Amino acid sequence: MSKLKVENLDLYYGDFKALKDINIEVSEKEITAFIGPSGCGKSTLLKSLNRMNDLVEGCKITGTVTLDGEDIYKSMDINLLRKRVGMVFQKPNPFPMSIYDNIAFGPRTHGIRNKGKLDDIIEKSLRDAAIWDEVKDRLKKSALGLSGGQQQRLCIARALAVEPEVLLMDEPTSALDPISTSKIEDLAVKLKDDYTIIMVTHNMQQAARISDRTAFFLLGEVVEYNDTETLFSMPSDKRTEDYITGRFG
Amino acid sequence: MNNYKEKLMQFVFFIAAGTSVLAVALICIFLFANGLPAIGKIGVFEFLLGQKWKPSNNIYGIFPMILGSIYVTAGAIMIGVPIGIFTSVFMAKYCPKVIYPFLKSAIELLAGIPSVVYGFFGLMVFVPLIREIFHVRGTTMLAACVLLAIMILPTIIGVSESAIRTVPKEYYEGALALGATHERSIFRVVLPAAKSGIMAGVVLGIGRAVGETMAVIMVAGNQPRMPQGLLKGVRTMTANIVIEMGYAAQLHREALIATGVVLFIFILIINLSVSALNRRFENGSN
């Protein structure tokens, strides 16, 4: 059964139609990759899935997005939605506070005050994000002192700490060096056991390496959505083939 | 020829830049040269900690005025800081676009009103109001605190608002994405990130409150005695100087200048802490 389902979604920024009739189903505990050239709407769609687009002035959405069958734009509480659908941003954005407080922010937001319980959540989240060993001795130090790759894994840990069901990753490795990138990729594959992951990426090799299903976006439309293997080995659309063979974009 | 012109302009700029430095230096020299001997004559402790100011009996203790300045400023800060910070949060994060220009220009106008006009306003509005409510003489420390609180608002609001605006929006979005509400994201993530900038605004406000003279004189009562409560009169250091300078001579006059020295040192400490805070703020945001 599909975890997230997007049906007939149109999205406008003012008069500009940024997304046209999007239909996508995302399965549970898989990695779904969104690929396509810059400005094709893949990040825009990602931000519609936890309603971060609500912050953009003049943004209007028609169509439906359902999480476990429930329409996220109608009945669902927006803060609860964002707890269930976590997000990792393109640029690592740890808060300017200690590593501990960064991770604790989410659980505290959702009412967890007990110190022992918080400690457990923090250790578990940091372990799950494969950064525990690097930071366990400096939990009270500022998160801004970490390297870019560590900061991004910290942000993943921060997202995991509220126990989301879906994790949205918006080009999480585009600001990182190759070694940090491969760490994040390994991490994503590991997290797939427990979470549904949707990842926007500029990097086709990355999509091919780690994702189960891939959607190819062009000019606000989903050109093709299929098993990653099928999409990369025998694309059914000429435009997809041109893109993945590097003829444009 | 060109070279000569450039040298000349460089010299002109140098003179211009030197003017303010020279002014500060001259003020320092004047103050300390005229004030320090008086402190020496009166005695440092007698002067700073003496509780009586009776120029006719040659008793010059400015402790009441130091306390007066501190109390009035503290009161103004207690009233003005929460209002100022909440206003700046509103302006940076909540204000509808339609209202913003009006609010912004209202606050700028508030900053431009001459202090004697503030004083007049306080005298005509707060003083009678306090007299009505508490049945005391209206010219009180309370009146001075409330009036000063209003006067420091523009400073605090302006500096805090820009501090809040310089916080990267990624922090705010990151908090929202964890399921935090608009309020929680602002008060738990954005405001702490703007902390040192806001502190700088508060300290600047303190500087303005300590140095304010005219408005305070008009509403504070100005009795040169130890402060006795919010509903009694109080005299600040600035008021002390202005009120008596007109007729003071010899040691009395020097003692007033020495009061200026103490005031100057207060302001110096405040300015140093502002620049320390600004430095920390710049480092923090990198």
PDB file of C-alpha atoms in Angstrom, chain A residues 3-243:
ATOM      1  CA  LYS A   3       2.341   5.699   2.060  1.00  0.00           C
ATOM      2  CA  LEU A   4       2.021   9.014   0.257  1.00  0.00           C
ATOM      3  CA  LYS A   5      -0.189   9.599  -2.710  1.00  0.00           C
ATOM      4  CA  VAL A   6      -0.233  12.707  -4.882  1.00  0.00           C
ATOM      5  CA  GLU A   7      -3.209  13.090  -7.173  1.00  0.00           C
ATOM      6  CA  ASN A   8      -3.837  15.659  -9.918  1.00  0.00           C
ATOM      7  CA  LEU A   9      -1.678  18.211  -8.139  1.00  0.00           C
ATOM      8  CA  ASP A  10      -1.244  21.632  -9.735  1.00  0.00           C
ATOM      9  CA  LEU A  11       0.846  24.281  -8.050  1.00  0.00           C
ATOM     10  CA  TYR A  12       0.997  27.967  -8.885  1.00  0.00           C
ATOM     11  CA  TYR A  13       3.415  30.642  -7.752  1.00  0.00           C
ATOM     12  CA  GLY A  14       1.209  33.648  -8.487  1.00  0.00           C
ATOM     13  CA  ASP A  15       0.377  33.245 -12.175  1.00  0.00           C
ATOM     14  CA  PHE A  16       3.207  30.858 -12.875  1.00  0.00           C
ATOM     15  CA  LYS A  17       2.203  27.225 -12.985  1.00  0.00           C
ATOM     16  CA  ALA A  18       5.145  25.446 -11.413  1.00  0.00           C
ATOM     17  CA  LEU A  19       3.703  21.929 -11.250  1.00  0.00           C
ATOM     18  CA  LYS A  20       1.275  20.411 -13.744  1.00  0.00           C
ATOM     19  CA  ASP A  21      -1.008  17.514 -12.973  1.00  0.00           C
ATOM     20  CA  ILE A  22       1.339  15.492 -10.787  1.00  0.00           C
ATOM     21  CA  ASN A  23       0.346  11.914  -9.925  1.00  0.00           C
ATOM     22  CA  ILE A  24       2.768   9.907  -7.824  1.00  0.00           C
ATOM     23  CA  GLU A  25       2.445   7.122  -5.294  1.00  0.00           C
ATOM     24  CA  VAL A  26       5.262   6.571  -2.833  1.00  0.00           C
ATOM     25  CA  SER A  27       5.583   3.147  -1.253  1.00  0.00           C
ATOM     26  CA  GLU A  28       6.457   2.516   2.344  1.00  0.00           C
ATOM     27  CA  LYS A  29      10.090   1.839   3.325  1.00  0.00           C
ATOM     28  CA  GLU A  30      11.536   2.599  -0.056  1.00  0.00           C
ATOM     29  CA  ILE A  31      13.735   5.346  -1.351  1.00  0.00           C
ATOM     30  CA  THR A  32      12.066   7.385  -4.028  1.00  0.00           C
ATOM     31  CA  ALA A  33      14.299   9.767  -5.974  1.00  0.00           C
ATOM     32  CA  PHE A  34      13.175  12.893  -7.793  1.00  0.00           C
ATOM     33  CA  ILE A  35      15.561  13.840 -10.598  1.00  0.00           C
ATOM     34  CA  GLY A  36      15.531  16.470 -13.305  1.00  0.00           C
ATOM     35  CA  PRO A  37      17.217  19.714 -14.364  1.00  0.00           C
ATOM     36  CA  SER A  38      17.169  22.853 -12.176  1.00  0.00           C
ATOM     37  CA  GLY A  39      13.831  24.594 -11.987  1.00  0.00           C
ATOM     38  CA  CYS A  40      11.859  21.528 -13.050  1.00  0.00           C
ATOM     39  CA  GLY A  41       9.747  21.543  -9.906  1.00  0.00           C
ATOM     40  CA  LYS A  42      11.171  18.573  -8.010  1.00  0.00           C
ATOM     41  CA  SER A  43      12.003  20.536  -4.865  1.00  0.00           C
ATOM     42  CA  THR A  44       8.684  22.324  -5.132  1.00  0.00           C
ATOM     43  CA  LEU A  45       6.831  19.031  -5.082  1.00  0.00           C
ATOM     44  CA  LEU A  46       8.919  17.832  -2.150  1.00  0.00           C
ATOM     45  CA  LYS A  47       8.007  20.935  -0.153  1.00  0.00           C
ATOM     46  CA  SER A  48       4.330  20.360  -0.920  1.00  0.00           C
ATOM     47  CA  LEU A  49       4.526  17.056   0.891  1.00  0.00           C
ATOM     48  CA  ASN A  50       5.077  18.636   4.318  1.00  0.00           C
ATOM     49  CA  ARG A  51       3.430  21.920   3.404  1.00  0.00           C
ATOM     50  CA  MET A  52       6.591  24.020   3.604  1.00  0.00           C
ATOM     51  CA  ASN A  53       5.224  25.740   0.503  1.00  0.00           C
ATOM     52  CA  ASP A  54       2.666  27.380   2.748  1.00  0.00           C
ATOM     53  CA  LEU A  55       5.430  29.841   3.652  1.00  0.00           C
ATOM     54  CA  VAL A  56       5.798  30.989   0.061  1.00  0.00           C
ATOM     55  CA  GLU A  57       3.622  33.961  -0.664  1.00  0.00           C
ATOM     56  CA  GLY A  58       1.258  33.528  -3.592  1.00  0.00           C
ATOM     57  CA  CYS A  59       1.609  29.754  -3.651  1.00  0.00           C
ATOM     58  CA  LYS A  60      -1.632  27.960  -4.512  1.00  0.00           C
ATOM     59  CA  ILE A  61      -2.168  24.236  -4.681  1.00  0.00           C
ATOM     60  CA  THR A  62      -5.021  22.215  -6.168  1.00  0.00           C
ATOM     61  CA  GLY A  63      -5.402  18.454  -6.171  1.00  0.00           C
ATOM     62  CA  THR A  64      -4.803  16.162  -3.216  1.00  0.00           C
ATOM     63  CA  VAL A  65      -1.891  14.788  -1.237  1.00  0.00           C
ATOM     64  CA  THR A  66      -2.746  11.963   1.138  1.00  0.00           C
ATOM     65  CA  LEU A  67      -0.665  10.412   3.907  1.00  0.00           C
ATOM     66  CA  ASP A  68      -2.003   6.982   4.847  1.00  0.00           C
ATOM     67  CA  GLY A  69      -5.220   7.945   3.084  1.00  0.00           C
ATOM     68  CA  GLU A  70      -5.681  11.225   4.951  1.00  0.00           C
ATOM     69  CA  ASP A  71      -5.661  14.501   3.010  1.00  0.00           C
ATOM     70  CA  ILE A  72      -2.797  16.618   4.390  1.00  0.00           C
ATOM     71  CA  TYR A  73      -4.260  19.861   3.052  1.00  0.00           C
ATOM     72  CA  LYS A  74      -7.669  19.368   4.649  1.00  0.00           C
ATOM     73  CA  SER A  75      -8.247  17.772   8.004  1.00  0.00           C
ATOM     74  CA  MET A  76      -4.704  17.213   9.199  1.00  0.00           C
ATOM     75  CA  ASP A  77      -3.015  19.441  11.787  1.00  0.00           C
ATOM     76  CA  ILE A  78      -0.040  21.036  10.062  1.00  0.00           C
ATOM     77  CA  ASN A  79       2.371  20.611  12.987  1.00  0.00           C
ATOM     78  CA  LEU A  80       1.447  16.985  13.357  1.00  0.00           C
ATOM     79  CA  LEU A  81       1.948  16.520   9.618  1.00  0.00           C
ATOM     80  CA  ARG A  82       5.452  17.955   9.872  1.00  0.00           C
ATOM     81  CA  LYS A  83       6.185  15.677  12.803  1.00  0.00           C
ATOM     82  CA  ARG A  84       5.168  12.687  10.685  1.00  0.00           C
ATOM     83  CA  VAL A  85       6.878  13.933   7.538  1.00  0.00           C
ATOM     84  CA  GLY A  86      10.351  15.134   8.488  1.00  0.00           C
ATOM     85  CA  MET A  87      12.662  17.152   6.287  1.00  0.00           C
ATOM     86  CA  VAL A  88      16.388  17.507   5.676  1.00  0.00           C
ATOM     87  CA  PHE A  89      17.364  20.659   3.811  1.00  0.00           C
ATOM     88  CA  GLN A  90      19.821  21.288   1.017  1.00  0.00           C
ATOM     89  CA  LYS A  91      22.071  23.424   3.171  1.00  0.00           C
ATOM     90  CA  PRO A  92      22.766  21.918   6.602  1.00  0.00           C
ATOM     91  CA  ASN A  93      20.873  24.135   9.042  1.00  0.00           C
ATOM     92  CA  PRO A  94      21.726  23.168  12.613  1.00  0.00           C
ATOM     93  CA  PHE A  95      20.392  25.693  15.117  1.00  0.00           C
ATOM     94  CA  PRO A  96      23.013  27.892  16.797  1.00  0.00           C
ATOM     95  CA  MET A  97      22.856  25.931  20.031  1.00  0.00           C
ATOM     96  CA  SER A  98      24.476  22.823  21.480  1.00  0.00           C
ATOM     97  CA  ILE A  99      24.366  19.481  19.679  1.00  0.00           C
ATOM     98  CA  TYR A 100      22.214  18.139  22.495  1.00  0.00           C
ATOM     99  CA  ASP A 101      19.708  20.979  22.296  1.00  0.00           C
ATOM    100  CA  ASN A 102      19.530  20.682  18.524  1.00  0.00           C
ATOM    101  CA  ILE A 103      18.356  17.089  18.747  1.00  0.00           C
ATOM    102  CA  ALA A 104      16.213  17.730  21.821  1.00  0.00           C
ATOM    103  CA  PHE A 105      14.345  20.591  20.154  1.00  0.00           C
ATOM    104  CA  GLY A 106      11.929  18.314  18.284  1.00  0.00           C
ATOM    105  CA  PRO A 107      11.053  15.954  21.153  1.00  0.00           C
ATOM    106  CA  ARG A 108      10.674  18.932  23.517  1.00  0.00           C
ATOM    107  CA  THR A 109       8.350  20.542  20.987  1.00  0.00           C
ATOM    108  CA  HIS A 110       6.175  17.475  21.164  1.00  0.00           C
ATOM    109  CA  GLY A 111       6.032  17.471  24.929  1.00  0.00           C
ATOM    110  CA  ILE A 112       8.883  15.251  26.113  1.00  0.00           C
ATOM    111  CA  ARG A 113      10.476  16.869  29.184  1.00  0.00           C
ATOM    112  CA  ASN A 114      11.889  13.879  31.043  1.00  0.00           C
ATOM    113  CA  LYS A 115      15.688  14.145  31.086  1.00  0.00           C
ATOM    114  CA  GLY A 116      16.344  10.413  30.980  1.00  0.00           C
ATOM    115  CA  LYS A 117      13.974   9.915  28.109  1.00  0.00           C
ATOM    116  CA  LEU A 118      15.488  12.820  26.205  1.00  0.00           C
ATOM    117  CA  ASP A 119      18.979  11.397  26.738  1.00  0.00           C
ATOM    118  CA  ASP A 120      17.833   8.080  25.277  1.00  0.00           C
ATOM    119  CA  ILE A 121      16.210   9.716  22.252  1.00  0.00           C
ATOM    120  CA  ILE A 122      19.309  11.788  21.609  1.00  0.00           C
ATOM    121  CA  GLU A 123      21.661   8.837  21.753  1.00  0.00           C
ATOM    122  CA  LYS A 124      19.404   6.731  19.549  1.00  0.00           C
ATOM    123  CA  SER A 125      18.905   9.473  16.957  1.00  0.00           C
ATOM    124  CA  LEU A 126      22.609  10.224  16.766  1.00  0.00           C
ATOM    125  CA  ARG A 127      23.417   6.524  16.457  1.00  0.00           C
ATOM    126  CA  ASP A 128      20.808   6.090  13.731  1.00  0.00           C
ATOM    127  CA  ALA A 129      22.327   9.016  11.875  1.00  0.00           C
ATOM    128  CA  ALA A 130      25.789   7.442  12.202  1.00  0.00           C
ATOM    129  CA  ILE A 131      27.316  10.400  14.004  1.00  0.00           C
ATOM    130  CA  TRP A 132      27.179   9.292  17.661  1.00  0.00           C
ATOM    131  CA  ASP A 133      30.814   8.268  17.901  1.00  0.00           C
ATOM    132  CA  GLU A 134      31.978  11.587  16.498  1.00  0.00           C
ATOM    133  CA  VAL A 135      29.957  13.785  18.847  1.00  0.00           C
ATOM    134  CA  LYS A 136      29.295  11.813  22.009  1.00  0.00           C
ATOM    135  CA  ASP A 137      32.021  13.645  23.943  1.00  0.00           C
ATOM    136  CA  ARG A 138      30.918  17.097  22.859  1.00  0.00           C
ATOM    137  CA  LEU A 139      27.138  17.041  23.141  1.00  0.00           C
ATOM    138  CA  LYS A 140      27.149  20.313  25.048  1.00  0.00           C
ATOM    139  CA  LYS A 141      29.297  22.072  22.435  1.00  0.00           C
ATOM    140  CA  SER A 142      27.839  24.257  19.707  1.00  0.00           C
ATOM    141  CA  ALA A 143      26.588  22.427  16.639  1.00  0.00           C
ATOM    142  CA  LEU A 144      28.102  25.147  14.453  1.00  0.00           C
ATOM    143  CA  GLY A 145      31.572  23.812  15.226  1.00  0.00           C
ATOM    144  CA  LEU A 146      30.931  20.622  13.243  1.00  0.00           C
ATOM    145  CA  SER A 147      32.025  20.104   9.639  1.00  0.00           C
ATOM    146  CA  GLY A 148      29.472  20.405   6.828  1.00  0.00           C
ATOM    147  CA  GLY A 149      29.009  16.658   6.492  1.00  0.00           C
ATOM    148  CA  GLN A 150      28.661  16.222  10.251  1.00  0.00           C
ATOM    149  CA  GLN A 151      26.165  19.077  10.368  1.00  0.00           C
ATOM    150  CA  GLN A 152      24.049  17.390   7.727  1.00  0.00           C
ATOM    151  CA  ARG A 153      24.054  14.095   9.609  1.00  0.00           C
ATOM    152  CA  LEU A 154      23.178  16.044  12.750  1.00  0.00           C
ATOM    153  CA  CYS A 155      20.212  17.499  10.861  1.00  0.00           C
ATOM    154  CA  ILE A 156      19.181  14.003   9.863  1.00  0.00           C
ATOM    155  CA  ALA A 157      19.453  12.928  13.502  1.00  0.00           C
ATOM    156  CA  ARG A 158      17.382  15.962  14.480  1.00  0.00           C
ATOM    157  CA  ALA A 159      14.704  14.951  12.000  1.00  0.00           C
ATOM    158  CA  LEU A 160      14.766  11.335  13.258  1.00  0.00           C
ATOM    159  CA  ALA A 161      14.373  12.419  16.873  1.00  0.00           C
ATOM    160  CA  VAL A 162      10.672  13.199  16.405  1.00  0.00           C
ATOM    161  CA  GLU A 163      10.120   9.695  14.989  1.00  0.00           C
ATOM    162  CA  PRO A 164       8.792  10.652  11.580  1.00  0.00           C
ATOM    163  CA  GLU A 165       7.282   8.136   9.178  1.00  0.00           C
ATOM    164  CA  VAL A 166       8.493   9.826   6.018  1.00  0.00           C
ATOM    165  CA  LEU A 167      11.805  11.632   5.542  1.00  0.00           C
ATOM    166  CA  LEU A 168      12.054  14.238   2.808  1.00  0.00           C
ATOM    167  CA  MET A 169      15.599  15.019   1.709  1.00  0.00           C
ATOM    168  CA  ASP A 170      16.119  18.053  -0.499  1.00  0.00           C
ATOM    169  CA  GLU A 171      19.459  17.555  -2.276  1.00  0.00           C
ATOM    170  CA  PRO A 172      21.031  16.642   1.049  1.00  0.00           C
ATOM    171  CA  THR A 173      24.508  16.116  -0.401  1.00  0.00           C
ATOM    172  CA  SER A 174      24.797  18.978  -2.861  1.00  0.00           C
ATOM    173  CA  ALA A 175      26.772  21.107  -0.412  1.00  0.00           C
ATOM    174  CA  LEU A 176      29.054  18.275   0.722  1.00  0.00           C
ATOM    175  CA  ASP A 177      32.360  16.717  -0.299  1.00  0.00           C
ATOM    176  CA  PRO A 178      32.451  13.202  -1.840  1.00  0.00           C
ATOM    177  CA  ILE A 179      33.317  11.380   1.397  1.00  0.00           C
ATOM    178  CA  SER A 180      30.512  13.034   3.359  1.00  0.00           C
ATOM    179  CA  THR A 181      28.225  12.373   0.401  1.00  0.00           C
ATOM    180  CA  SER A 182      28.896   8.667   0.458  1.00  0.00           C
ATOM    181  CA  LYS A 183      28.310   8.604   4.223  1.00  0.00           C
ATOM    182  CA  ILE A 184      24.905  10.206   3.754  1.00  0.00           C
ATOM    183  CA  GLU A 185      24.076   7.797   0.930  1.00  0.00           C
ATOM    184  CA  ASP A 186      24.958   4.783   3.065  1.00  0.00           C
ATOM    185  CA  LEU A 187      22.888   6.251   5.831  1.00  0.00           C
ATOM    186  CA  ALA A 188      19.864   6.726   3.571  1.00  0.00           C
ATOM    187  CA  VAL A 189      20.023   3.091   2.485  1.00  0.00           C
ATOM    188  CA  LYS A 190      20.198   1.987   6.122  1.00  0.00           C
ATOM    189  CA  LEU A 191      17.336   4.246   7.180  1.00  0.00           C
ATOM    190  CA  LYS A 192      15.142   2.722   4.501  1.00  0.00           C
ATOM    191  CA  ASP A 193      14.494  -0.220   6.846  1.00  0.00           C
ATOM    192  CA  ASP A 194      12.474   2.028   9.132  1.00  0.00           C
ATOM    193  CA  TYR A 195      11.501   5.086   7.129  1.00  0.00           C
ATOM    194  CA  THR A 196       9.979   6.027   3.831  1.00  0.00           C
ATOM    195  CA  ILE A 197      12.460   8.308   2.119  1.00  0.00           C
ATOM    196  CA  ILE A 198      11.949  10.775  -0.694  1.00  0.00           C
ATOM    197  CA  MET A 199      15.114  12.360  -1.978  1.00  0.00           C
ATOM    198  CA  VAL A 200      15.532  15.165  -4.470  1.00  0.00           C
ATOM    199  CA  THR A 201      18.879  14.933  -6.206  1.00  0.00           C
ATOM    200  CA  HIS A 202      20.798  16.629  -8.954  1.00  0.00           C
ATOM    201  CA  ASN A 203      23.041  13.679  -9.204  1.00  0.00           C
ATOM    202  CA  MET A 204      21.768  10.870 -11.439  1.00  0.00           C
ATOM    203  CA  GLN A 205      24.390   8.407 -10.264  1.00  0.00           C
ATOM    204  CA  GLN A 206      23.178   8.982  -6.742  1.00  0.00           C
ATOM    205  CA  ALA A 207      19.587   8.229  -7.722  1.00  0.00           C
ATOM    206  CA  ALA A 208      20.708   5.121  -9.588  1.00  0.00           C
ATOM    207  CA  ARG A 209      22.856   3.949  -6.658  1.00  0.00           C
ATOM    208  CA  ILE A 210      20.438   4.204  -3.795  1.00  0.00           C
ATOM    209  CA  SER A 211      16.835   4.653  -4.878  1.00  0.00           C
ATOM    210  CA  ASP A 212      14.181   2.017  -5.497  1.00  0.00           C
ATOM    211  CA  ARG A 213      11.974   4.186  -7.627  1.00  0.00           C
ATOM    212  CA  THR A 214      12.750   7.314  -9.595  1.00  0.00           C
ATOM    213  CA  ALA A 215      10.626  10.128 -10.962  1.00  0.00           C
ATOM    214  CA  PHE A 216      11.997  12.274 -13.789  1.00  0.00           C
ATOM    215  CA  PHE A 217      10.746  15.855 -13.793  1.00  0.00           C
ATOM    216  CA  LEU A 218      10.838  18.326 -16.665  1.00  0.00           C
ATOM    217  CA  LEU A 219       9.271  21.770 -16.781  1.00  0.00           C
ATOM    218  CA  GLY A 220       6.876  21.087 -13.948  1.00  0.00           C
ATOM    219  CA  GLU A 221       5.695  17.713 -15.179  1.00  0.00           C
ATOM    220  CA  VAL A 222       6.537  14.164 -14.216  1.00  0.00           C
ATOM    221  CA  VAL A 223       7.745  12.728 -17.488  1.00  0.00           C
ATOM    222  CA  GLU A 224       8.346   9.266 -16.194  1.00  0.00           C
ATOM    223  CA  TYR A 225       8.005   7.464 -12.876  1.00  0.00           C
ATOM    224  CA  ASN A 226       9.223   3.901 -12.592  1.00  0.00           C
ATOM    225  CA  ASP A 227      11.505   1.405 -10.891  1.00  0.00           C
ATOM    226  CA  THR A 228      14.929   2.962 -10.784  1.00  0.00           C
ATOM    227  CA  GLU A 229      16.442   0.067 -12.674  1.00  0.00           C
ATOM    228  CA  THR A 230      13.869   0.213 -15.455  1.00  0.00           C
ATOM    229  CA  LEU A 231      14.006   3.974 -15.710  1.00  0.00           C
ATOM    230  CA  PHE A 232      17.770   4.040 -16.113  1.00  0.00           C
ATOM    231  CA  SER A 233      18.148   0.945 -18.288  1.00  0.00           C
ATOM    232  CA  MET A 234      15.196   1.257 -20.638  1.00  0.00           C
ATOM    233  CA  PRO A 235      13.441   4.589 -20.285  1.00  0.00           C
ATOM    234  CA  SER A 236      10.123   4.643 -22.080  1.00  0.00           C
ATOM    235  CA  ASP A 237      10.170   8.334 -22.862  1.00  0.00           C
ATOM    236  CA  LYS A 238      12.604   9.915 -25.314  1.00  0.00           C
ATOM    237  CA  ARG A 239      13.121  12.940 -23.025  1.00  0.00           C
ATOM    238  CA  THR A 240      14.123  10.738 -20.094  1.00  0.00           C
ATOM    239  CA  GLU A 241      16.599   8.927 -22.284  1.00  0.00           C
ATOM    240  CA  ASP A 242      18.097  12.211 -23.477  1.00  0.00           C
ATOM    241  CA  TYR A 243      18.469  13.422 -19.901  1.00  0.00           C
TER     242      TYR A 243
END
